[in-house]
Amino acid sequence: MKGIIFTEFLEMVDQKFAPDVTERIIENAALPSGGAYTTIGSYDHTELVKLVVELSKESGVEVPELVRIYGFYLFERFVRTYPRFFSGMKDAFTFLEGLDSIVHQEVRKLYSDATPPRILCTRAGEGRMEVLYESDRCFADAAHGLLLGCIDYFGKEMDVAREDLEGGAGRKVRFLLTAKA
Amino acid sequence: MDADVLQKRLAREKIARRQAETLLETKSRDLFLASEQISQSAQMIKAQSQQLQAVLDHAMAAIFLVDQEDKIVRSNRVAELTFEMSKDDMLGINFFDLFSPESQDAARHFDAVSELHQEMNTSDKAIESIGRRKSGGTFPMELSITQLDMDGSSFTVWICRDVSMRKEAEERRVKLEQELSQAQKLESLGTLASGIAHEINTPVQYVSDNSHFLKDSFADLLSVLAAQGALVEAAEAAGLLGEEIAKVKACQEEADLDFLREEVPSSIEQTLDGVARISKIVTAIKEFAHPGASEKALVDVNKAIETTLTVARNEWKYLAEVQTDFDESLPQVPCLPGEINQVILNMVVNAAHAIESKQSQEGQEGVLGKITIRTGKAGGMAEIRISDTGCGISEGDRKQIFDPFFTTKGVGKGTGQGLSIAYGSITQKHGGSISVESQVGVGTTFTIRLPLGEEAALKEAV
């Protein structure tokens, strides 16, 4: 997993909780990397899982909820860091449709070893879109949070229905986005 | 943020910085290696591209790479030369514009069939078509085609061969085969004629001998008849043997003895003359045919001309008078007898045709022209000049008359081979020369010069 996911997570903990919370979860997680991340490096995604688990212990917030919150936060950060991906995008559906072919493609150009999740978007009628998430890292909650951040960014209110597939481990999940009237 | 937290973060940042630097180094090295590899690949691709282009350019056919919209995307040097177009002119144009309008549909059909059966190898199948050069000229070409897919797009490779030369060579070969076949027939006829002439000679000989015998015998009989006449007159004057004398006189009257006495000698003379002419023609045919004579021999050119004129008499006797002016001191010339006879025959027949053409042009059918044949010596060579009072040869045609298959004669009258064969025989096989002088509407003179043998040339020089 790319280092930016770790650095942004620690940044979020600093902001939303406190710097000493950040230090404690790093220390308690006993990470192989010691919590020293650089955005362009690659690290084992289980380190993030350990950090989230420790944060859950610290905050009392459930892990899935924390991951969703992080997803939401991450989308906002992406908008600020990579504004070119969002210019000209009129709505959430248009952006999501170009996610795999444009954004993930750009990620692969920069990091040939990157393995972003597979996202398949299908229009399911007027104001409806089905988004299929699939990743061996099982971060469907992060995807969920990112979707919520995306909807919030484009400003059109939507209902998000989630259906966990293949045993509900968060490896493969179908989201149904429905625009509110 | 307290000092402890800051210290921890500083420590992590230092580690992260080292990671980043290491990563940067690794990436820089990877980038350098990749760049080097790309550079090598680019050089290799460039070299391969140059090799490929060189192979394409040196192919003996025009090669085109054509896309799905029938646009030319690549071509070789031969394509530029064949269609008289620059590469810039050619790239991007519709490939089928390189065909003559009437050939475009067939070429498109060939393309479609090939595309339909592209799982089969169609590169060995070819069709003939007509190409069109930039100048508008057309030419026959042979087409073969291969369909291929590159980077998800379909292309067609067209190989076009200009077969103009091959077609001409084939036509020439067919004509030469016909000519050879004709020559073989003529040779067979020559052999046959020579054999027939030999067979005719025997009866002609005894007809001739017997005619001479009859001529001499009749002269003797005339003496007997003269003595008998004197006896009859004497007996009548003496009044003796009246009845027998009357019978003799009756027989003489019945036989019309006076007529026989006068006409039989001339009949025998005419017979002898006819037999002599048959003998001359037979001899001429034998001499003309020379079956199998493939080596040079000493030939009496004057006699050869006489022989040829005899054989070809039917070709000229209704069109021209023939006058000969022979140098009787001309030595025998080393040559191929059959070929020299053939050359002279071609010249005489051409002269007769030229006279016929002039008669036809001027509406003077039946007015005889004149063919004059002179022989002599010039510059150590035997010279034969064959002149006619025919239609003449224009200056433009004079440049081509010795070219194979060039003829101005009507269909069925000439193959355009006579003068070409004569030229080849005189210049190449005999080391001589052949030239022409002509004036349109006045006539033509062909001059043939043949080298004399060393001995004859020496005598000539003395």
Coordinates of N, CA and C in Angstrom, one line a residue, chain A residues 33-126:
Chain A
S33 N 7.7 -1.0 10.5 CA 8.3 0.2 10.0 C 8.6 1.3 11.1
G34 N 8.0 1.0 12.3 CA 8.2 2.0 13.4 C 7.3 3.2 13.1
G35 N 6.4 3.2 12.2 CA 5.5 4.3 11.9 C 6.2 5.4 11.1
A36 N 7.4 5.1 10.6 CA 8.1 6.1 9.7 C 7.7 5.9 8.3
Y37 N 6.9 6.8 7.7 CA 6.4 6.6 6.4 C 6.8 7.8 5.5
T38 N 7.0 7.4 4.2 CA 7.2 8.5 3.2 C 6.1 8.2 2.2
T39 N 5.5 9.3 1.7 CA 4.4 9.2 0.8 C 4.6 8.3 -0.4
I40 N 5.9 8.4 -0.9 CA 6.2 7.6 -2.2 C 6.6 6.2 -2.0
G41 N 6.7 5.8 -0.7 CA 7.1 4.4 -0.4 C 6.0 3.5 -0.4
S42 N 6.2 2.2 -0.3 CA 5.2 1.2 -0.2 C 5.3 0.4 1.1
Y43 N 4.2 0.1 1.7 CA 4.3 -0.6 3.0 C 3.2 -1.6 3.1
D44 N 3.4 -2.5 4.0 CA 2.4 -3.6 4.2 C 1.1 -3.0 4.7
H45 N 0.0 -3.3 4.0 CA -1.3 -2.7 4.4 C -1.7 -3.2 5.8
T46 N -1.2 -4.3 6.3 CA -1.6 -4.7 7.6 C -1.2 -3.7 8.7
E47 N -0.2 -2.9 8.4 CA 0.3 -1.9 9.4 C -0.9 -0.9 9.6
L48 N -1.6 -0.6 8.5 CA -2.7 0.4 8.6 C -3.8 -0.3 9.5
V49 N -4.0 -1.6 9.2 CA -5.1 -2.3 10.0 C -4.7 -2.2 11.5
K50 N -3.4 -2.4 11.8 CA -3.0 -2.4 13.2 C -3.2 -1.0 13.8
L51 N -2.9 0.1 13.0 CA -3.1 1.4 13.5 C -4.5 1.7 13.8
V52 N -5.4 1.3 12.9 CA -6.8 1.6 13.0 C -7.4 0.8 14.3
V53 N -6.9 -0.4 14.4 CA -7.3 -1.2 15.6 C -6.9 -0.5 16.9
E54 N -5.7 0.0 16.9 CA -5.2 0.8 18.1 C -6.0 2.0 18.3
L55 N -6.3 2.7 17.2 CA -7.1 4.0 17.3 C -8.5 3.7 17.9
S56 N -9.0 2.5 17.4 CA -10.4 2.1 17.9 C -10.3 1.9 19.4
K57 N -9.2 1.3 19.9 CA -9.0 1.1 21.3 C -9.0 2.4 22.0
E58 N -8.2 3.3 21.5 CA -8.0 4.6 22.1 C -9.3 5.4 22.1
S59 N -10.1 5.4 21.0 CA -11.2 6.3 20.9 C -12.6 5.6 21.2
G60 N -12.6 4.3 21.2 CA -13.9 3.6 21.5 C -14.8 3.6 20.3
V61 N -14.3 4.1 19.2 CA -15.1 4.1 17.9 C -14.8 2.7 17.2
E62 N -15.9 2.1 16.6 CA -15.7 0.9 15.9 C -14.7 1.0 14.7
V63 N -14.0 -0.1 14.5 CA -13.0 0.0 13.4 C -13.6 0.4 12.0
P64 N -14.8 -0.3 11.6 CA -15.4 0.1 10.3 C -15.7 1.5 10.2
E65 N -16.2 2.0 11.3 CA -16.6 3.4 11.4 C -15.4 4.3 11.2
L66 N -14.3 4.0 11.9 CA -13.1 4.7 11.8 C -12.5 4.7 10.3
V67 N -12.6 3.6 9.7 CA -12.1 3.4 8.3 C -13.0 4.3 7.4
R68 N -14.3 4.3 7.6 CA -15.2 5.1 6.8 C -14.8 6.6 7.0
I69 N -14.6 6.9 8.2 CA -14.3 8.3 8.5 C -13.0 8.7 7.8
Y70 N -12.0 7.7 7.8 CA -10.8 8.0 7.1 C -11.0 8.1 5.6
G71 N -11.8 7.3 5.1 CA -12.1 7.4 3.6 C -12.7 8.7 3.2
F72 N -13.6 9.2 4.0 CA -14.2 10.5 3.8 C -13.1 11.6 3.8
Y73 N -12.3 11.5 4.9 CA -11.2 12.5 5.1 C -10.2 12.4 3.9
L74 N -9.9 11.2 3.4 CA -8.9 11.0 2.4 C -9.4 11.6 1.0
F75 N -10.7 11.5 0.8 CA -11.2 12.1 -0.5 C -11.0 13.6 -0.5
E76 N -11.3 14.2 0.7 CA -11.1 15.7 0.8 C -9.6 16.0 0.5
R77 N -8.7 15.2 1.0 CA -7.3 15.4 0.9 C -6.9 15.3 -0.6
F78 N -7.4 14.2 -1.2 CA -7.1 14.0 -2.7 C -7.6 15.2 -3.5
V79 N -8.7 15.8 -3.1 CA -9.2 17.0 -3.9 C -8.2 18.1 -3.8
R80 N -7.6 18.3 -2.6 CA -6.7 19.4 -2.4 C -5.3 19.1 -3.1
T81 N -4.9 17.8 -3.0 CA -3.6 17.4 -3.5 C -3.5 17.3 -5.0
Y82 N -4.6 16.7 -5.5 CA -4.6 16.4 -7.0 C -5.8 17.1 -7.6
P83 N -5.9 18.4 -7.7 CA -7.1 19.1 -8.2 C -7.3 18.8 -9.7
R84 N -6.3 18.4 -10.4 CA -6.4 18.2 -11.9 C -7.4 17.0 -12.1
F85 N -7.5 16.1 -11.2 CA -8.4 15.0 -11.4 C -9.8 15.4 -11.3
F86 N -10.1 16.5 -10.8 CA -11.5 16.9 -10.5 C -11.9 18.0 -11.4
S87 N -11.0 18.6 -12.1 CA -11.4 19.8 -13.0 C -12.3 19.2 -14.1
G88 N -13.3 19.9 -14.4 CA -14.2 19.5 -15.5 C -15.2 18.4 -15.1
M89 N -15.1 17.9 -13.9 CA -16.0 16.8 -13.5 C -17.3 17.5 -12.9
K90 N -18.5 17.2 -13.6 CA -19.7 17.9 -13.3 C -20.5 17.2 -12.1
D91 N -20.3 15.9 -12.0 CA -21.0 15.2 -10.9 C -20.3 14.0 -10.4
A92 N -20.8 13.4 -9.3 CA -20.1 12.3 -8.7 C -20.1 11.1 -9.7
F93 N -21.2 10.9 -10.4 CA -21.2 9.7 -11.3 C -20.2 9.8 -12.4
T94 N -20.0 11.0 -12.9 CA -19.0 11.1 -14.0 C -17.6 10.9 -13.5
F95 N -17.4 11.4 -12.2 CA -16.0 11.2 -11.6 C -15.8 9.7 -11.4
L96 N -16.8 9.1 -10.8 CA -16.6 7.6 -10.4 C -16.4 6.8 -11.7
E97 N -17.1 7.1 -12.8 CA -16.9 6.4 -14.0 C -15.5 6.5 -14.5
G98 N -14.8 7.6 -14.2 CA -13.5 7.7 -14.8 C -12.4 7.3 -13.7
L99 N -12.9 6.8 -12.6 CA -11.9 6.5 -11.5 C -10.9 5.5 -11.9
D100 N -11.4 4.4 -12.4 CA -10.5 3.3 -12.7 C -9.6 3.6 -14.0
S101 N -10.2 4.2 -15.0 CA -9.5 4.4 -16.2 C -8.6 5.7 -16.2
I102 N -8.9 6.6 -15.3 CA -8.1 7.9 -15.3 C -7.3 7.9 -14.1
V103 N -7.9 7.9 -12.9 CA -7.2 8.1 -11.6 C -6.2 6.9 -11.3
H104 N -6.8 5.8 -11.3 CA -5.9 4.6 -11.0 C -4.9 4.4 -12.1
Q105 N -5.2 4.8 -13.3 CA -4.2 4.7 -14.4 C -3.0 5.6 -14.1
E106 N -3.3 6.8 -13.7 CA -2.3 7.8 -13.3 C -1.4 7.2 -12.2
V107 N -2.1 6.6 -11.2 CA -1.4 6.0 -10.1 C -0.4 5.0 -10.6
R108 N -0.8 4.1 -11.5 CA 0.1 3.1 -12.1 C 1.2 3.7 -12.8
K109 N 1.0 4.9 -13.5 CA 2.1 5.5 -14.2 C 3.2 5.9 -13.2
L110 N 2.8 6.4 -12.0 CA 3.8 6.9 -11.0 C 4.4 5.7 -10.3
Y111 N 3.6 4.7 -9.9 CA 4.0 3.6 -9.1 C 3.7 2.3 -9.9
S112 N 4.6 1.8 -10.6 CA 4.3 0.6 -11.4 C 3.9 -0.6 -10.5
D113 N 4.4 -0.6 -9.2 CA 4.1 -1.7 -8.3 C 2.7 -1.5 -7.6
A114 N 2.1 -0.4 -7.8 CA 0.8 -0.1 -7.1 C -0.3 -1.1 -7.6
T115 N -1.1 -1.5 -6.6 CA -2.2 -2.4 -6.9 C -3.5 -1.8 -6.4
P116 N -4.0 -0.7 -7.0 CA -5.3 -0.1 -6.5 C -6.4 -1.1 -6.7
P117 N -7.5 -0.9 -5.9 CA -8.6 -1.8 -6.0 C -9.3 -1.6 -7.3
R118 N -10.1 -2.7 -7.7 CA -10.8 -2.6 -9.0 C -12.2 -2.0 -8.7
I119 N -12.5 -1.0 -9.5 CA -13.8 -0.3 -9.3 C -14.6 -0.4 -10.6
L120 N -15.8 -1.0 -10.6 CA -16.6 -1.1 -11.8 C -17.9 -0.3 -11.6
C121 N -18.1 0.7 -12.4 CA -19.3 1.5 -12.2 C -20.3 1.3 -13.3
T122 N -21.6 1.1 -13.0 CA -22.6 0.9 -14.0 C -23.8 1.7 -13.7
R123 N -24.2 2.5 -14.7 CA -25.5 3.3 -14.5 C -26.6 2.4 -14.3
A124 N -27.4 2.6 -13.3 CA -28.6 1.7 -13.1 C -29.9 2.5 -13.2
G125 N -30.0 3.3 -14.2 CA -31.2 4.1 -14.4 C -30.9 5.5 -14.0
E126 N -32.0 6.3 -14.2 CA -31.9 7.8 -13.9 C -31.5 8.0 -12.5

